[in-house]
PDB file of C-alpha atoms in Angstrom:
ATOM      1  CA  UNK A  14    -106.088 201.902  83.512  1.00 58.00           C
ATOM      2  CA  UNK A  15    -109.577 203.130  84.391  1.00 90.00           C
ATOM      3  CA  UNK A  16    -110.964 206.238  86.006  1.00 95.00           C
ATOM      4  CA  UNK A  17    -108.478 206.184  88.869  1.00 96.00           C
ATOM      5  CA  UNK A  18    -105.556 206.079  86.440  1.00 97.00           C
ATOM      6  CA  UNK A  19    -106.982 209.014  84.491  1.00 98.00           C
ATOM      7  CA  UNK A  20    -107.443 211.024  87.671  1.00 98.00           C
ATOM      8  CA  UNK A  21    -103.954 210.252  89.003  1.00 98.00           C
ATOM      9  CA  UNK A  22    -102.415 211.051  85.599  1.00 98.00           C
ATOM     10  CA  UNK A  23    -104.284 214.371  85.498  1.00 98.00           C
ATOM     11  CA  UNK A  24    -103.122 215.252  89.018  1.00 98.00           C
ATOM     12  CA  UNK A  25     -99.523 214.393  88.104  1.00 98.00           C
ATOM     13  CA  UNK A  26     -99.603 216.557  84.969  1.00 98.00           C
ATOM     14  CA  UNK A  27    -101.317 219.392  86.843  1.00 98.00           C
ATOM     15  CA  UNK A  28     -98.701 219.241  89.626  1.00 98.00           C
ATOM     16  CA  UNK A  29     -95.928 219.264  87.036  1.00 98.00           C
ATOM     17  CA  UNK A  30     -97.543 222.331  85.450  1.00 98.00           C
ATOM     18  CA  UNK A  31     -97.560 224.115  88.798  1.00 97.00           C
ATOM     19  CA  UNK A  32     -93.820 223.524  89.181  1.00 98.00           C
ATOM     20  CA  UNK A  33     -93.110 224.318  85.491  1.00 98.00           C
ATOM     21  CA  UNK A  34     -94.882 227.652  85.598  1.00 97.00           C
ATOM     22  CA  UNK A  35     -93.463 228.592  89.024  1.00 95.00           C
ATOM     23  CA  UNK A  36     -89.963 228.095  87.641  1.00 97.00           C
ATOM     24  CA  UNK A  37     -90.760 229.903  84.377  1.00 97.00           C
ATOM     25  CA  UNK A  38     -93.152 232.492  85.861  1.00 95.00           C
ATOM     26  CA  UNK A  39     -91.211 235.630  84.952  1.00 95.00           C
ATOM     27  CA  UNK A  40     -90.381 234.710  81.342  1.00 97.00           C
ATOM     28  CA  UNK A  41     -93.917 233.365  80.826  1.00 97.00           C
ATOM     29  CA  UNK A  42     -95.512 236.547  82.209  1.00 96.00           C
ATOM     30  CA  UNK A  43     -93.371 238.663  79.865  1.00 95.00           C
ATOM     31  CA  UNK A  44     -93.955 236.458  76.823  1.00 96.00           C
ATOM     32  CA  UNK A  45     -97.704 236.170  77.441  1.00 96.00           C
ATOM     33  CA  UNK A  46     -98.076 239.883  78.142  1.00 94.00           C
ATOM     34  CA  UNK A  47     -99.841 239.255  81.446  1.00 94.00           C
ATOM     35  CA  UNK A  48    -100.696 242.341  83.487  1.00 93.00           C
ATOM     36  CA  UNK A  49     -99.153 242.281  86.955  1.00 93.00           C
ATOM     37  CA  UNK A  50     -99.534 244.116  90.226  1.00 92.00           C
ATOM     38  CA  UNK A  51     -96.765 246.103  91.905  1.00 90.00           C
ATOM     39  CA  UNK A  52     -95.231 242.907  93.307  1.00 90.00           C
ATOM     40  CA  UNK A  53     -95.014 241.287  89.856  1.00 87.00           C
ATOM     41  CA  UNK A  54     -97.834 238.795  90.403  1.00 89.00           C
ATOM     42  CA  UNK A  55    -100.522 238.402  87.718  1.00 91.00           C
ATOM     43  CA  UNK A  56    -103.613 240.479  88.428  1.00 89.00           C
ATOM     44  CA  UNK A  57    -105.802 237.361  88.199  1.00 87.00           C
ATOM     45  CA  UNK A  58    -103.609 235.230  90.485  1.00 86.00           C
ATOM     46  CA  UNK A  59    -106.406 234.868  93.046  1.00 90.00           C
ATOM     47  CA  UNK A  60    -109.034 233.948  90.438  1.00 94.00           C
ATOM     48  CA  UNK A  61    -109.750 230.193  90.788  1.00 96.00           C
ATOM     49  CA  UNK A  62    -111.213 229.798  87.276  1.00 96.00           C
ATOM     50  CA  UNK A  63    -107.907 229.312  85.372  1.00 94.00           C
ATOM     51  CA  UNK A  64    -106.821 226.669  87.893  1.00 95.00           C
ATOM     52  CA  UNK A  65    -110.126 224.831  87.598  1.00 97.00           C
ATOM     53  CA  UNK A  66    -109.971 224.985  83.795  1.00 97.00           C
ATOM     54  CA  UNK A  67    -106.364 223.740  83.855  1.00 97.00           C
ATOM     55  CA  UNK A  68    -107.266 220.740  85.992  1.00 98.00           C
ATOM     56  CA  UNK A  69    -110.361 219.970  83.906  1.00 98.00           C
ATOM     57  CA  UNK A  70    -108.234 220.144  80.772  1.00 98.00           C
ATOM     58  CA  UNK A  71    -105.695 217.746  82.296  1.00 98.00           C
ATOM     59  CA  UNK A  72    -108.521 215.297  83.020  1.00 98.00           C
ATOM     60  CA  UNK A  73    -109.782 215.577  79.429  1.00 98.00           C
ATOM     61  CA  UNK A  74    -106.302 215.014  77.987  1.00 98.00           C
ATOM     62  CA  UNK A  75    -105.642 212.069  80.307  1.00 98.00           C
ATOM     63  CA  UNK A  76    -109.024 210.556  79.470  1.00 98.00           C
ATOM     64  CA  UNK A  77    -108.471 210.803  75.738  1.00 98.00           C
ATOM     65  CA  UNK A  78    -104.920 209.487  76.042  1.00 98.00           C
ATOM     66  CA  UNK A  79    -106.244 206.514  78.024  1.00 98.00           C
ATOM     67  CA  UNK A  80    -108.732 205.813  75.237  1.00 97.00           C
ATOM     68  CA  UNK A  81    -105.979 206.000  72.607  1.00 97.00           C
ATOM     69  CA  UNK A  82    -103.660 203.832  74.705  1.00 97.00           C
ATOM     70  CA  UNK A  83    -106.281 201.110  75.204  1.00 97.00           C
ATOM     71  CA  UNK A  84    -107.151 201.010  71.502  1.00 97.00           C
ATOM     72  CA  UNK A  85    -103.469 200.999  70.518  1.00 97.00           C
ATOM     73  CA  UNK A  86    -102.257 198.448  73.057  1.00 97.00           C
ATOM     74  CA  UNK A  87     -99.921 200.909  74.781  1.00 97.00           C
ATOM     75  CA  UNK A  88     -99.399 199.149  78.080  1.00 95.00           C
ATOM     76  CA  UNK A  89     -95.796 199.577  79.210  1.00 97.00           C
ATOM     77  CA  UNK A  90     -94.057 202.544  80.787  1.00 98.00           C
ATOM     78  CA  UNK A  91     -91.633 202.978  77.893  1.00 98.00           C
ATOM     79  CA  UNK A  92     -94.473 202.906  75.346  1.00 98.00           C
ATOM     80  CA  UNK A  93     -96.456 205.342  77.503  1.00 98.00           C
ATOM     81  CA  UNK A  94     -93.501 207.711  77.754  1.00 98.00           C
ATOM     82  CA  UNK A  95     -92.767 207.698  74.029  1.00 98.00           C
ATOM     83  CA  UNK A  96     -96.447 207.972  73.111  1.00 98.00           C
ATOM     84  CA  UNK A  97     -96.997 210.814  75.575  1.00 98.00           C
ATOM     85  CA  UNK A  98     -93.943 212.678  74.286  1.00 98.00           C
ATOM     86  CA  UNK A  99     -95.180 212.186  70.736  1.00 98.00           C
ATOM     87  CA  UNK A 100     -98.657 213.451  71.557  1.00 98.00           C
ATOM     88  CA  UNK A 101     -97.280 216.553  73.249  1.00 98.00           C
ATOM     89  CA  UNK A 102     -94.515 217.292  70.749  1.00 97.00           C
ATOM     90  CA  UNK A 103     -96.236 216.364  67.502  1.00 98.00           C
ATOM     91  CA  UNK A 104     -99.935 217.036  68.229  1.00 97.00           C
ATOM     92  CA  UNK A 105    -100.371 219.628  70.986  1.00 97.00           C
ATOM     93  CA  UNK A 106     -97.319 221.821  70.408  1.00 97.00           C
ATOM     94  CA  UNK A 107     -97.840 222.349  66.656  1.00 98.00           C
ATOM     95  CA  UNK A 108    -101.385 223.599  67.369  1.00 97.00           C
ATOM     96  CA  UNK A 109     -99.970 226.059  69.892  1.00 97.00           C
ATOM     97  CA  UNK A 110     -97.329 227.147  67.378  1.00 97.00           C
ATOM     98  CA  UNK A 111     -99.997 227.729  64.724  1.00 98.00           C
ATOM     99  CA  UNK A 112    -102.287 229.722  67.031  1.00 97.00           C
ATOM    100  CA  UNK A 113     -99.446 231.753  68.529  1.00 97.00           C
ATOM    101  CA  UNK A 114     -97.950 232.479  65.099  1.00 97.00           C
ATOM    102  CA  UNK A 115    -101.223 233.856  63.761  1.00 97.00           C
ATOM    103  CA  UNK A 116    -101.734 235.738  67.032  1.00 96.00           C
ATOM    104  CA  UNK A 117     -98.298 237.339  66.793  1.00 96.00           C
ATOM    105  CA  UNK A 118     -97.258 235.837  70.114  1.00 97.00           C
ATOM    106  CA  UNK A 119     -93.557 235.515  70.980  1.00 97.00           C
ATOM    107  CA  UNK A 120     -91.864 232.238  70.049  1.00 97.00           C
ATOM    108  CA  UNK A 121     -90.654 232.006  73.645  1.00 97.00           C
ATOM    109  CA  UNK A 122     -94.294 231.582  74.717  1.00 98.00           C
ATOM    110  CA  UNK A 123     -94.626 228.649  72.321  1.00 97.00           C
ATOM    111  CA  UNK A 124     -91.527 227.060  73.839  1.00 98.00           C
ATOM    112  CA  UNK A 125     -92.766 227.494  77.410  1.00 98.00           C
ATOM    113  CA  UNK A 126     -96.339 226.339  76.781  1.00 98.00           C
ATOM    114  CA  UNK A 127     -95.303 223.674  74.263  1.00 98.00           C
ATOM    115  CA  UNK A 128     -92.756 222.356  76.741  1.00 98.00           C
ATOM    116  CA  UNK A 129     -95.497 221.989  79.320  1.00 98.00           C
ATOM    117  CA  UNK A 130     -97.784 220.250  76.807  1.00 98.00           C
ATOM    118  CA  UNK A 131     -95.004 217.871  75.783  1.00 98.00           C
ATOM    119  CA  UNK A 132     -93.657 216.964  79.214  1.00 98.00           C
ATOM    120  CA  UNK A 133     -97.137 216.957  80.760  1.00 98.00           C
ATOM    121  CA  UNK A 134     -98.331 214.520  78.094  1.00 98.00           C
ATOM    122  CA  UNK A 135     -95.292 212.330  78.717  1.00 98.00           C
ATOM    123  CA  UNK A 136     -96.102 212.284  82.436  1.00 98.00           C
ATOM    124  CA  UNK A 137     -99.711 211.351  81.679  1.00 98.00           C
ATOM    125  CA  UNK A 138     -98.478 208.594  79.374  1.00 98.00           C
ATOM    126  CA  UNK A 139     -96.222 207.103  82.038  1.00 98.00           C
ATOM    127  CA  UNK A 140     -98.819 207.309  84.810  1.00 98.00           C
ATOM    128  CA  UNK A 141    -101.557 205.763  82.656  1.00 98.00           C
ATOM    129  CA  UNK A 142     -99.409 202.703  81.984  1.00 97.00           C
ATOM    130  CA  UNK A 143     -98.872 202.183  85.724  1.00 96.00           C
ATOM    131  CA  UNK A 144    -102.587 201.432  86.202  1.00 91.00           C
TER     132      UNK A 144
END
């Protein structure tokens, strides 16, 4: 469960996020208030920075989850799944809810982004326990 596991877990969560946001692109764009071009694509779709930040963030989350898992003795797939779900649902998503509530963002945005944080963390948890 070393560096390779962290990297593979980050790639898996990042890939899931790509699918998640492709499926939920239209509702996410509306809920987030993203400006679009005439074809409906976000104006910054060709900007690589958000994609780089997203992958870097996935690496940071996977690295910290690995640290927590090692210290806590989380070493089976079922423990990784439950722990990852818990981290996403009970740590990451409430922070999003708090920030979005104060920011006056739509609850739908919290559901979309919180769903990604929860399922992405579960994926990281499973992948980490495979290494």
